[in-house]
Short mmCIF file of C-alpha atoms in Angstrom, two decimals:
data_model
loop_
_atom_site.label_atom_id
_atom_site.label_comp_id
_atom_site.label_asym_id
_atom_site.label_seq_id
_atom_site.Cartn_x
_atom_site.Cartn_y
_atom_site.Cartn_z
CA MET A 1 -26.51 -27.18 -18.02
CA SER A 2 -22.88 -27.83 -18.45
CA SER A 3 -21.33 -27.65 -21.75
CA ILE A 4 -18.04 -28.11 -22.58
CA GLY A 5 -16.35 -26.02 -24.96
CA THR A 6 -13.36 -28.23 -25.47
CA GLY A 7 -9.89 -26.44 -26.98
CA TYR A 8 -11.93 -22.93 -26.40
CA ASP A 9 -11.75 -23.00 -22.36
CA LEU A 10 -7.50 -23.87 -22.14
CA SER A 11 -7.13 -19.33 -21.69
CA VAL A 12 -9.01 -16.59 -20.69
CA THR A 13 -8.50 -14.79 -23.13
CA THR A 14 -10.05 -17.20 -25.58
CA PHE A 15 -13.27 -16.75 -27.19
CA SER A 16 -15.46 -19.64 -28.18
CA PRO A 17 -16.79 -19.50 -31.36
CA ASP A 18 -20.67 -18.85 -30.05
CA GLY A 19 -19.03 -15.66 -28.38
CA ARG A 20 -18.41 -16.86 -24.51
CA VAL A 21 -15.61 -17.16 -22.11
CA PHE A 22 -16.02 -20.90 -20.76
CA GLN A 23 -12.90 -19.77 -18.28
CA ILE A 24 -15.14 -17.76 -16.16
CA GLU A 25 -18.25 -19.61 -16.72
CA TYR A 26 -16.03 -21.97 -15.11
CA ALA A 27 -15.11 -19.62 -12.79
CA ALA A 28 -18.57 -18.75 -11.74
CA LYS A 29 -19.38 -22.78 -11.23
CA ALA A 30 -16.51 -22.11 -8.37
CA VAL A 31 -19.51 -19.67 -6.72
CA ASP A 32 -22.21 -22.60 -7.30
CA ASN A 33 -20.16 -24.78 -5.43
CA SER A 34 -20.27 -22.61 -2.00
CA GLY A 35 -22.89 -22.27 0.10
CA THR A 36 -25.71 -20.00 0.10
CA VAL A 37 -25.25 -16.03 0.36
CA ILE A 38 -28.07 -14.27 -0.06
CA GLY A 39 -28.42 -10.71 1.39
CA ILE A 40 -31.38 -8.04 0.78
CA LYS A 41 -32.77 -4.39 0.96
CA CYS A 42 -35.20 -3.71 3.61
CA LYS A 43 -36.46 -0.05 4.25
CA ASP A 44 -34.05 1.15 6.58
CA GLY A 45 -30.59 -0.94 5.17
CA ILE A 46 -29.64 -3.80 3.97
CA VAL A 47 -28.99 -7.70 6.26
CA MET A 48 -26.58 -10.34 5.12
CA GLY A 49 -26.32 -14.03 5.82
CA VAL A 50 -23.86 -16.74 4.58
CA GLU A 51 -24.81 -20.54 5.23
CA LYS A 52 -20.79 -21.17 6.43
CA LEU A 53 -20.78 -25.38 5.75
CA ILE A 54 -18.79 -26.73 8.03
CA SER A 55 -16.21 -29.52 6.88
CA SER A 56 -14.69 -30.31 10.24
CA LYS A 57 -15.84 -31.04 13.26
CA MET A 58 -13.13 -29.88 14.44
CA MET A 59 -13.73 -25.68 13.20
CA LEU A 60 -14.09 -23.02 16.26
CA ALA A 61 -17.29 -21.36 15.56
CA GLY A 62 -16.93 -18.20 14.41
CA SER A 63 -14.41 -19.00 12.65
CA ASN A 64 -13.61 -18.83 8.85
CA ARG A 65 -15.57 -15.62 8.49
CA ARG A 66 -17.01 -14.76 5.18
CA ILE A 67 -18.66 -11.43 5.76
CA HIS A 68 -16.57 -8.70 6.54
CA SER A 69 -16.36 -4.84 7.25
CA VAL A 70 -14.78 -2.71 3.90
CA HIS A 71 -15.25 0.66 6.11
CA ARG A 72 -17.23 1.73 8.07
CA HIS A 73 -20.07 1.56 6.57
CA SER A 74 -20.83 -1.14 4.16
CA GLY A 75 -19.33 -5.05 4.23
CA MET A 76 -18.66 -7.51 2.03
CA ALA A 77 -20.32 -11.28 1.98
CA VAL A 78 -18.00 -14.20 0.25
CA ALA A 79 -19.49 -16.90 -1.64
CA GLY A 80 -17.16 -19.68 -3.48
CA LEU A 81 -13.55 -20.24 -3.66
CA ALA A 82 -12.16 -17.87 0.27
CA ALA A 83 -8.95 -17.13 -0.36
CA ASP A 84 -10.04 -15.23 -3.35
CA GLY A 85 -11.93 -13.71 -1.22
CA ARG A 86 -10.14 -12.51 0.45
CA GLN A 87 -7.88 -10.40 -1.66
CA ILE A 88 -11.69 -8.67 -2.70
CA ILE A 89 -12.08 -8.14 -0.16
CA THR A 90 -8.51 -6.04 0.92
CA ARG A 91 -9.19 -5.42 -2.41
CA ALA A 92 -12.17 -3.01 -1.73
CA LYS A 93 -11.16 -2.06 1.93
CA SER A 94 -7.71 0.39 0.12
CA GLU A 95 -9.75 1.01 -2.80
CA ALA A 96 -11.77 2.31 0.35
CA THR A 97 -9.52 3.58 2.63
CA SER A 98 -8.27 5.81 -1.07
CA TYR A 99 -11.13 7.73 -1.60
CA GLU A 100 -11.51 8.89 1.59
CA ARG A 101 -8.02 10.08 1.86
CA VAL A 102 -7.77 12.23 -1.19
CA TYR A 103 -12.34 13.43 -0.38
CA GLY A 104 -13.16 13.60 2.64
CA GLU A 105 -16.23 11.82 2.98
CA PRO A 106 -16.99 8.00 2.97
CA ILE A 107 -16.83 5.94 -0.37
CA PRO A 108 -20.32 6.10 -2.49
CA VAL A 109 -21.07 2.28 -2.09
CA LYS A 110 -21.79 2.87 -6.26
CA GLU A 111 -17.83 4.63 -6.34
CA LEU A 112 -17.41 1.10 -4.63
CA ALA A 113 -19.11 -0.55 -6.17
CA GLU A 114 -17.48 -0.04 -9.19
CA ARG A 115 -13.78 -0.29 -8.58
CA VAL A 116 -14.38 -3.66 -6.68
CA ALA A 117 -16.04 -4.62 -10.17
CA GLY A 118 -13.13 -2.50 -11.88
CA TYR A 119 -10.81 -4.97 -10.37
CA VAL A 120 -12.57 -8.36 -10.13
CA HIS A 121 -12.69 -7.85 -14.83
CA LEU A 122 -8.88 -6.56 -14.28
CA CYS A 123 -7.91 -10.11 -14.19
CA THR A 124 -10.43 -12.04 -16.98
CA LEU A 125 -7.66 -9.70 -19.10
CA TYR A 126 -4.83 -11.87 -18.69
CA TRP A 127 -3.37 -15.07 -19.60
CA TRP A 128 -1.36 -14.97 -16.54
CA LEU A 129 -4.56 -13.98 -14.59
CA ARG A 130 -6.82 -16.16 -13.62
CA PRO A 131 -10.28 -15.28 -12.79
CA PHE A 132 -11.36 -14.94 -8.98
CA GLY A 133 -13.73 -17.01 -8.51
CA CYS A 134 -16.13 -15.92 -6.35
CA GLY A 135 -19.29 -13.84 -5.55
CA VAL A 136 -18.99 -11.76 -4.33
CA LEU A 137 -22.10 -9.33 -2.34
CA LEU A 138 -21.70 -5.94 -1.26
CA GLY A 139 -24.03 -3.82 1.38
CA GLY A 140 -23.80 -0.61 2.24
CA TYR A 141 -25.47 2.97 3.71
CA ASP A 142 -24.40 6.19 1.90
CA ARG A 143 -26.34 9.79 1.24
CA ASP A 144 -27.64 7.89 -0.52
CA GLY A 145 -29.23 4.65 1.43
CA PRO A 146 -28.98 1.20 2.08
CA GLN A 147 -27.51 -0.07 -1.48
CA LEU A 148 -26.49 -3.97 -2.11
CA TYR A 149 -24.28 -4.84 -4.99
CA MET A 150 -23.49 -8.76 -6.26
CA ILE A 151 -20.46 -8.75 -8.50
CA GLU A 152 -20.24 -11.88 -10.35
CA PRO A 153 -16.37 -13.53 -11.02
CA SER A 154 -17.20 -12.07 -14.73
CA GLY A 155 -16.60 -8.52 -13.30
CA VAL A 156 -20.19 -7.78 -13.56
CA SER A 157 -21.52 -5.43 -11.31
CA TYR A 158 -25.39 -5.14 -10.56
CA ARG A 159 -28.02 -3.26 -8.18
CA TYR A 160 -29.92 -5.78 -6.35
CA PHE A 161 -33.44 -5.73 -4.36
CA GLY A 162 -32.40 -8.93 -2.70
CA ALA A 163 -29.30 -11.47 -3.70
CA ALA A 164 -28.42 -15.06 -4.16
CA ILE A 165 -24.75 -16.56 -4.55
CA GLY A 166 -23.75 -20.82 -4.18
CA LYS A 167 -25.83 -23.62 -3.91
CA GLY A 168 -29.20 -23.33 -2.71
CA ARG A 169 -29.64 -19.86 -4.30
CA GLN A 170 -32.05 -21.13 -6.50
CA ALA A 171 -35.03 -21.95 -3.82
CA ALA A 172 -33.86 -18.77 -1.43
CA LYS A 173 -34.03 -16.22 -5.00
CA THR A 174 -37.66 -17.42 -5.23
CA ASP A 175 -38.06 -17.30 -1.30
CA ILE A 176 -36.93 -13.92 -0.89
CA GLU A 177 -38.88 -12.89 -3.68
CA LYS A 178 -42.15 -13.58 -1.65
CA LEU A 179 -40.36 -11.07 1.10
CA LYS A 180 -42.89 -7.08 0.68
CA LEU A 181 -39.08 -5.39 1.09
CA SER A 182 -40.53 -2.30 0.35
CA GLU A 183 -41.30 -2.92 4.37
CA LEU A 184 -39.16 -4.60 6.55
CA THR A 185 -37.53 -3.60 8.90
CA CYS A 186 -33.11 -5.24 9.72
CA ARG A 187 -34.87 -6.56 12.24
CA GLU A 188 -37.16 -8.42 10.79
CA GLY A 189 -35.04 -8.97 7.52
CA VAL A 190 -33.00 -10.47 10.05
CA ILE A 191 -35.20 -12.89 10.68
CA GLU A 192 -37.06 -14.19 7.24
CA VAL A 193 -32.93 -14.23 5.67
CA ALA A 194 -31.96 -16.18 9.16
CA LYS A 195 -35.70 -18.87 7.81
CA ILE A 196 -34.51 -18.92 3.57
CA ILE A 197 -30.82 -19.19 5.15
CA TYR A 198 -32.45 -22.76 7.43
CA ALA A 199 -34.69 -23.97 4.53
CA VAL A 200 -32.18 -23.99 1.31
CA HIS A 201 -30.04 -25.93 3.30
CA ASP A 202 -29.60 -29.72 2.34
CA GLU A 203 -29.56 -31.36 5.41
CA ALA A 204 -29.07 -34.33 2.98
CA LYS A 205 -26.66 -33.12 1.18
CA ASP A 206 -23.77 -30.90 3.86
CA LYS A 207 -23.63 -32.01 7.16
CA ALA A 208 -23.69 -29.01 9.75
CA PHE A 209 -23.68 -25.69 9.20
CA GLU A 210 -22.77 -22.27 11.08
CA LEU A 211 -25.69 -19.01 10.02
CA GLU A 212 -23.28 -15.85 10.11
CA MET A 213 -24.97 -12.80 9.39
CA SER A 214 -23.92 -8.64 9.61
CA TRP A 215 -26.49 -5.56 8.24
CA VAL A 216 -26.09 -1.83 8.34
CA CYS A 217 -28.74 -0.06 9.36
CA ASP A 218 -30.32 2.74 10.82
CA GLU A 219 -31.02 0.77 14.24
CA SER A 220 -26.61 -0.02 13.83
CA ASN A 221 -25.96 3.82 13.31
CA ARG A 222 -25.14 2.91 9.50
CA GLN A 223 -22.32 0.79 10.54
CA HIS A 224 -21.30 -2.01 9.11
CA GLN A 225 -20.86 -4.56 12.15
CA LYS A 226 -22.09 -8.18 12.96
CA VAL A 227 -25.77 -8.54 14.11
CA PRO A 228 -26.30 -8.29 18.35
CA ASP A 229 -26.32 -12.34 19.76
CA ASP A 230 -29.90 -11.19 20.82
CA LEU A 231 -30.91 -10.20 17.62
CA LEU A 232 -29.17 -13.65 15.90
CA GLU A 233 -30.30 -15.83 18.57
CA GLU A 234 -33.98 -15.12 17.75
CA ALA A 235 -33.66 -14.78 14.23
CA LYS A 236 -32.19 -18.89 14.25
CA ALA A 237 -35.36 -19.74 16.64
CA ALA A 238 -37.38 -18.44 14.28
CA ALA A 239 -36.78 -20.42 11.39
CA LYS A 240 -35.35 -23.73 12.99
CA ALA A 241 -39.17 -23.05 14.11
CA ALA A 242 -40.81 -22.32 10.64
CA LEU A 243 -38.21 -25.66 8.97
CA GLU A 244 -40.00 -28.01 11.40
CA GLU A 245 -43.96 -26.36 11.00
CA MET A 246 -42.56 -26.93 7.26
CA ASP A 247 -42.32 -31.12 7.63
CA ALA A 248 -44.91 -31.03 10.03
CA ASP A 249 -47.37 -31.04 6.98
CA MET B 1 20.84 18.78 5.39
CA GLU B 2 20.29 17.12 2.05
CA SER B 3 17.58 14.08 1.94
CA ALA B 4 16.50 12.23 -0.20
CA ALA B 5 13.75 9.00 1.17
CA VAL B 6 10.83 7.47 -0.06
CA SER B 7 8.24 7.39 2.93
CA SER B 8 5.59 4.58 1.90
CA HIS B 9 3.79 5.77 5.10
CA ASP B 10 2.46 8.77 3.72
CA SER B 11 2.94 8.82 0.23
CA THR B 12 4.57 12.41 0.22
CA ILE B 13 7.67 12.59 -1.42
CA GLN B 14 11.05 13.67 0.64
CA GLU B 15 13.60 14.95 -2.05
CA ILE B 16 16.30 17.55 -2.56
CA GLY B 17 14.29 20.15 -3.80
CA PHE B 18 11.70 19.81 -1.98
CA GLU B 19 10.36 21.73 1.91
CA ARG B 20 10.42 19.98 4.58
CA THR B 21 9.38 21.56 7.92
CA LEU B 22 11.13 23.78 8.91
CA TYR B 23 8.51 26.39 11.67
CA PRO B 24 5.04 25.79 12.66
CA TYR B 25 2.76 27.88 11.56
CA VAL B 26 -0.53 27.99 13.83
CA MET B 27 0.01 26.72 17.92
CA GLY B 28 -1.50 25.44 19.92
CA THR B 29 -0.42 25.40 23.92
CA SER B 30 0.57 23.60 27.01
CA VAL B 31 -1.98 20.21 27.58
CA LEU B 32 -2.34 18.89 31.08
CA GLY B 33 -3.07 15.23 32.44
CA MET B 34 -3.00 13.25 35.06
CA LYS B 35 -4.42 9.73 36.10
CA TYR B 36 -6.76 9.99 38.75
CA LYS B 37 -9.07 7.68 40.87
CA ASP B 38 -11.66 6.08 37.57
CA GLY B 39 -9.08 6.72 35.43
CA VAL B 40 -7.66 10.00 33.12
CA LEU B 41 -7.97 13.25 33.19
CA LEU B 42 -6.15 16.00 30.31
CA ALA B 43 -7.07 19.63 29.73
CA ALA B 44 -6.26 21.98 27.62
CA ASP B 45 -7.50 24.95 26.29
CA LEU B 46 -8.61 26.34 22.88
CA GLY B 47 -7.01 28.69 21.49
CA GLY B 48 -4.58 28.12 17.67
CA SER B 49 -1.97 31.33 18.07
CA TYR B 50 -0.20 32.26 14.41
CA GLY B 51 2.67 33.73 16.36
CA SER B 52 2.24 36.07 18.45
CA THR B 53 -1.66 36.59 16.70
CA LEU B 54 -4.73 34.76 18.98
CA ARG B 55 -6.06 33.91 15.81
CA TYR B 56 -8.43 30.80 16.30
CA LYS B 57 -9.73 30.45 19.74
CA SER B 58 -12.30 27.83 19.20
CA VAL B 59 -9.81 24.36 18.43
CA GLU B 60 -10.26 21.41 19.73
CA ARG B 61 -7.18 20.46 21.05
CA ILE B 62 -8.63 16.78 22.99
CA LYS B 63 -10.08 13.99 21.40
CA PRO B 64 -10.63 10.77 21.20
CA ILE B 65 -8.67 7.72 19.60
CA GLY B 66 -11.51 4.63 19.49
CA LYS B 67 -12.18 2.87 22.57
CA HIS B 68 -10.05 4.02 24.99
CA SER B 69 -7.88 6.41 24.16
CA LEU B 70 -7.72 10.34 24.33
CA LEU B 71 -5.35 12.51 22.26
CA GLY B 72 -4.21 16.30 23.57
CA ALA B 73 -1.53 17.54 21.63
CA SER B 74 0.62 21.30 21.64
CA GLY B 75 2.44 22.36 18.47
CA GLU B 76 1.82 22.59 14.97
CA ILE B 77 -3.04 21.85 14.39
CA SER B 78 -2.32 21.14 11.23
CA ASP B 79 0.23 18.12 12.23
CA PHE B 80 -2.18 17.60 14.81
CA GLN B 81 -5.18 17.36 12.04
CA GLU B 82 -2.44 15.22 9.67
CA ILE B 83 -2.11 12.80 13.36
CA LEU B 84 -5.68 12.09 14.16
CA ARG B 85 -6.10 11.07 10.01
CA TYR B 86 -3.74 8.33 11.05
CA LEU B 87 -5.38 7.49 13.96
CA ASP B 88 -8.38 7.22 12.02
CA GLU B 89 -6.94 4.67 9.81
CA LEU B 90 -5.26 2.58 11.78
CA ILE B 91 -8.48 2.77 14.74
CA LEU B 92 -11.10 1.86 10.87
CA TYR B 93 -9.27 -1.22 10.23
CA ASP B 94 -8.47 -2.99 14.01
CA ASN B 95 -12.40 -2.03 14.35
CA MET B 96 -13.07 -3.84 11.13
CA TRP B 97 -10.65 -7.05 12.52
CA ASP B 98 -13.74 -7.35 14.51
CA ASP B 99 -11.87 -10.25 16.67
CA GLY B 100 -12.72 -8.33 20.05
CA ASN B 101 -10.11 -6.71 20.54
CA SER B 102 -9.20 -3.32 20.48
CA LEU B 103 -6.51 -0.98 20.45
CA GLY B 104 -5.55 0.48 23.94
CA PRO B 105 -4.19 3.51 25.26
CA LYS B 106 -0.03 2.17 25.28
CA GLU B 107 -0.44 0.09 21.40
CA VAL B 108 -1.47 4.04 20.36
CA HIS B 109 1.37 5.26 22.21
CA ASN B 110 3.87 2.77 20.68
CA TYR B 111 1.88 3.71 16.96
CA LEU B 112 2.25 7.60 17.84
CA ASN B 113 6.11 7.24 18.99
CA ARG B 114 7.22 5.33 16.02
CA LEU B 115 5.35 7.68 14.24
CA MET B 116 7.35 10.67 15.95
CA TYR B 117 10.42 9.36 15.15
CA ASN B 118 11.16 7.86 11.88
CA ARG B 119 9.50 11.15 11.07
CA ARG B 120 12.31 13.12 13.23
CA ASN B 121 15.54 10.94 11.45
CA LYS B 122 13.65 11.88 8.53
CA PHE B 123 14.40 15.89 9.91
CA ASN B 124 10.76 16.51 8.63
CA PRO B 125 8.93 16.17 12.19
CA LEU B 126 5.80 16.48 12.17
CA TRP B 127 5.56 19.70 15.37
CA ASN B 128 3.91 18.50 18.36
CA SER B 129 4.16 17.52 21.21
CA LEU B 130 1.48 14.53 22.73
CA VAL B 131 -0.12 13.92 25.32
CA LEU B 132 -2.29 10.03 25.10
CA GLY B 133 -4.00 9.34 27.90
CA GLY B 134 -6.72 6.71 28.00
CA VAL B 135 -7.69 3.67 30.47
CA LYS B 136 -9.00 -0.42 29.11
CA ASN B 137 -8.71 -3.19 30.96
CA GLY B 138 -9.51 -1.56 34.34
CA GLN B 139 -5.38 -0.60 33.34
CA LYS B 140 -5.44 3.12 33.32
CA TYR B 141 -2.36 4.73 31.55
CA LEU B 142 -1.25 7.85 30.79
CA GLY B 143 1.94 8.52 28.44
CA MET B 144 3.53 11.62 26.04
CA VAL B 145 5.85 11.89 22.67
CA GLY B 146 7.32 15.01 21.64
CA MET B 147 8.26 15.86 18.11
CA ILE B 148 11.38 13.95 18.57
CA GLY B 149 10.37 11.47 19.56
CA THR B 150 11.01 11.31 23.84
CA HIS B 151 8.99 9.34 25.02
CA PHE B 152 7.67 8.34 28.32
CA GLU B 153 4.61 6.94 30.42
CA ASP B 154 3.62 9.43 34.28
CA ASN B 155 1.54 9.89 36.40
CA HIS B 156 0.61 13.43 34.66
CA VAL B 157 2.51 15.29 32.09
CA ALA B 158 2.19 18.12 30.59
CA THR B 159 3.19 19.86 27.83
CA GLY B 160 5.35 23.59 26.51
CA PHE B 161 4.82 26.14 29.01
CA GLY B 162 3.44 23.74 31.34
CA ASN B 163 6.23 21.65 31.62
CA HIS B 164 7.78 24.91 34.39
CA LEU B 165 4.27 25.57 34.82
CA ALA B 166 2.34 23.21 35.94
CA ARG B 167 4.01 20.61 36.60
CA PRO B 168 5.67 22.04 40.21
CA ILE B 169 1.89 22.18 41.76
CA LEU B 170 1.40 18.57 40.05
CA ARG B 171 3.70 17.44 42.07
CA ASP B 172 3.51 18.85 45.43
CA GLU B 173 -0.29 18.25 45.70
CA TRP B 174 -1.41 14.77 43.09
CA ASN B 175 -2.12 11.90 45.05
CA GLU B 176 -2.56 8.39 43.32
CA ASP B 177 -6.82 8.27 44.76
CA MET B 178 -8.05 11.86 43.51
CA SER B 179 -11.64 12.05 43.11
CA PHE B 180 -12.63 13.24 39.91
CA GLU B 181 -13.85 16.60 41.13
CA GLU B 182 -10.33 17.28 42.82
CA ALA B 183 -8.63 16.01 40.60
CA VAL B 184 -10.14 18.92 38.46
CA LYS B 185 -9.94 21.40 40.76
CA LEU B 186 -6.04 21.27 40.66
CA LEU B 187 -6.02 21.19 37.17
CA GLU B 188 -7.75 24.12 36.76
CA LYS B 189 -5.34 25.13 39.28
CA CYS B 190 -2.04 25.23 37.10
CA LEU B 191 -4.74 26.15 33.96
CA ARG B 192 -5.16 29.24 35.93
CA VAL B 193 -1.54 29.84 36.30
CA LEU B 194 -0.52 29.10 33.11
CA LEU B 195 -3.60 31.82 32.40
CA TYR B 196 -2.20 33.87 34.17
CA ARG B 197 1.12 33.81 33.10
CA ASP B 198 1.60 32.27 29.12
CA ARG B 199 0.95 34.44 26.96
CA SER B 200 -0.14 32.44 24.27
CA SER B 201 -3.16 30.71 26.51
CA ILE B 202 -7.02 32.09 26.20
CA ASN B 203 -9.21 31.89 29.14
CA LYS B 204 -11.75 29.14 26.69
CA PHE B 205 -10.73 25.94 28.58
CA GLN B 206 -11.84 22.40 28.02
CA ILE B 207 -11.23 19.23 30.48
CA ALA B 208 -11.76 15.40 28.78
CA LYS B 209 -12.05 12.10 31.08
CA ILE B 210 -11.34 9.02 30.41
CA THR B 211 -13.07 5.83 32.01
CA GLU B 212 -13.89 2.14 31.45
CA GLU B 213 -17.47 3.20 30.34
CA GLY B 214 -16.23 6.12 27.63
CA VAL B 215 -15.58 9.35 26.93
CA THR B 216 -16.29 12.69 27.69
CA ILE B 217 -15.21 15.88 26.38
CA PHE B 218 -17.58 18.78 28.82
CA PRO B 219 -18.39 21.10 27.16
CA PRO B 220 -15.06 24.77 26.74
CA TYR B 221 -15.29 26.66 29.94
CA SER B 222 -13.76 29.68 31.72
CA LEU B 223 -11.88 30.18 35.11
CA LYS B 224 -12.37 33.43 36.98
CA THR B 225 -9.09 35.25 37.48
CA PHE B 226 -8.83 38.48 39.17
CA TRP B 227 -7.33 41.16 38.21
CA GLY B 228 -7.86 44.03 40.66
CA PHE B 229 -3.90 44.55 42.79
CA SER B 230 -3.53 48.11 42.97
CA ALA B 231 -0.12 47.76 41.26
CA PHE B 232 -2.69 47.95 38.18
CA LYS B 233 -5.85 50.25 39.45
CA ASN B 234 -3.91 53.36 38.78
CA PRO B 235 -1.33 52.14 35.56
CA THR B 236 0.53 55.41 35.21
CA LYS B 237 0.49 57.03 38.34
CA GLY B 238 4.40 58.55 38.63
CA ALA B 239 4.58 57.99 35.17
CA GLU B 240 2.57 60.13 33.47
CA GLY B 241 1.73 59.78 29.84
CA SER B 242 0.73 59.98 27.19
CA TRP B 243 -0.92 56.71 27.41
#
C-alpha cells in the first residue's frame, strides 16, 4: 500500500493535508526492506533473533553484528539502515552509562526505551536532520522483570510480548501469536525464534542468511549476551528440521 | 597554584576558586603483591584510618577488575572508590564489544597510569598507590602505579610502609616457583611485621589470588601475634606512677 505524497513529502517538517508526515513513513519503508528481526518475552527473559541477509559471499561469518549489548542487562537488535542503527546504539549506551553514573543503579529498561525514543523523535522535528531509517528492538531485564520494547523511526515506543520488524514481519507476527509465551522458557524460546526466522526467510528473493540470536534471562544471569553456541546450533538444527517437515507436505 | 583546566573525562571542572585535592582523609595502609607459580597474590588489611583513629575496620581494598585482573589500593579510600567506578565503565564498554577480546592486566595498568598521571598534572591527584596484578593467556603480570604517575612492573611490590618493611623480606625470600602455600606463608610473614610495626594496620587481612582460572578473594582472617615479652609483662617496673 504505497501512497505518494507529492509536494508534501519533501521535508520532515511538512504535514500533508490529511495529517501525515510522509518523510517518517518513507523512513519506515527502509525498515520494512531489511531482514526480519524478532523479539519475544518468555516467562524468564527475552529472546531476540535477526535474519542477517548476506549480501556477499566474501563476508566473514559472525561479522556485521546486528544485536548489540547496550548495558549489562539489556541489548538492542537493529533493522534498517545499519549506520543509523549504530548511532542509536551508541546513544543508548551513553544514556545507560550516564544514568548509572548519576543514580548508581542500572537504567530501568522503561527509562532507556523512553530516552532512546525521545532521541529518535528528536530527529523528526527539524528540517536539517533526517529521521533514522531503522527500527530497534530493545530487550532488557531489570527489577520489574524482563521487558521488550520496540522503537520505530517515528519515535514511538511501545512495550510488547512479541514483536517483529523487517521483511517477514507479517508472517513472523502470525507465528509469534501462535506461541504460548507465558509458558515458554528462554531455552525453548530460542528454538521457537529460530524456527520462525527460518520459516519467514524467503528463499526465492534472498539467497543466504545468517542467524544471530541473543537473550537476557535468568539462565544468563540477567546479563544480555549472545545465545551460547551449542544452543544456537541446536536451534538451527531444529529450525531446519521443521522447515523440511513443512516442505514435505 | 592556579589552574584553569576542563577535564572531559571525569566531568569535574577545575577553575580558579575551586577546590582540588589537598589532603587525604580516610586512608588504607599497605598493600602487598607477589607473583607465584600459578599466578599472582595480593594481600591487604581491612582498615581505613581517619588520621590516627582506626575508624573503619571492614574496608575491602582489593577488588577484581574484569576477568583477568586484581586491583589493590592504599591511600584515600574515596579516591579508590572513584577509580573502581572508572574501571567499571571501562570493563563494561570492553564487554559490550563482545568480540572475544578482553582487557588484560597490562592494559588496565596502562589505563590507571594515564589516569593517575593526568590527574597529577592538573594538581588534583587521586591519592592512592595502586597494585595491579593479573594473569592473561598464561602470562603473569604485577605492576604498581603511584599518585604522581610513577609506574613499574616487578615480581613483588608493596605500597606505603610495605615498601620499607615487607620488600626487604620479599627480596630475600621470594623465588620464581613458589607454591600457593609457600607464597601465603611468605605474605603472612610480611603482614605480621607490618601488623607489629605499622600503627595504621589492623589484625584483619584479606588475601586474594588470581590465576588463569579466575579470581578468588578469601574471607578475612587474623594472624596470631605474640606479646608475651618480658619487657611488656611489668610495664611500670622501675617507674611506678599513677598509671
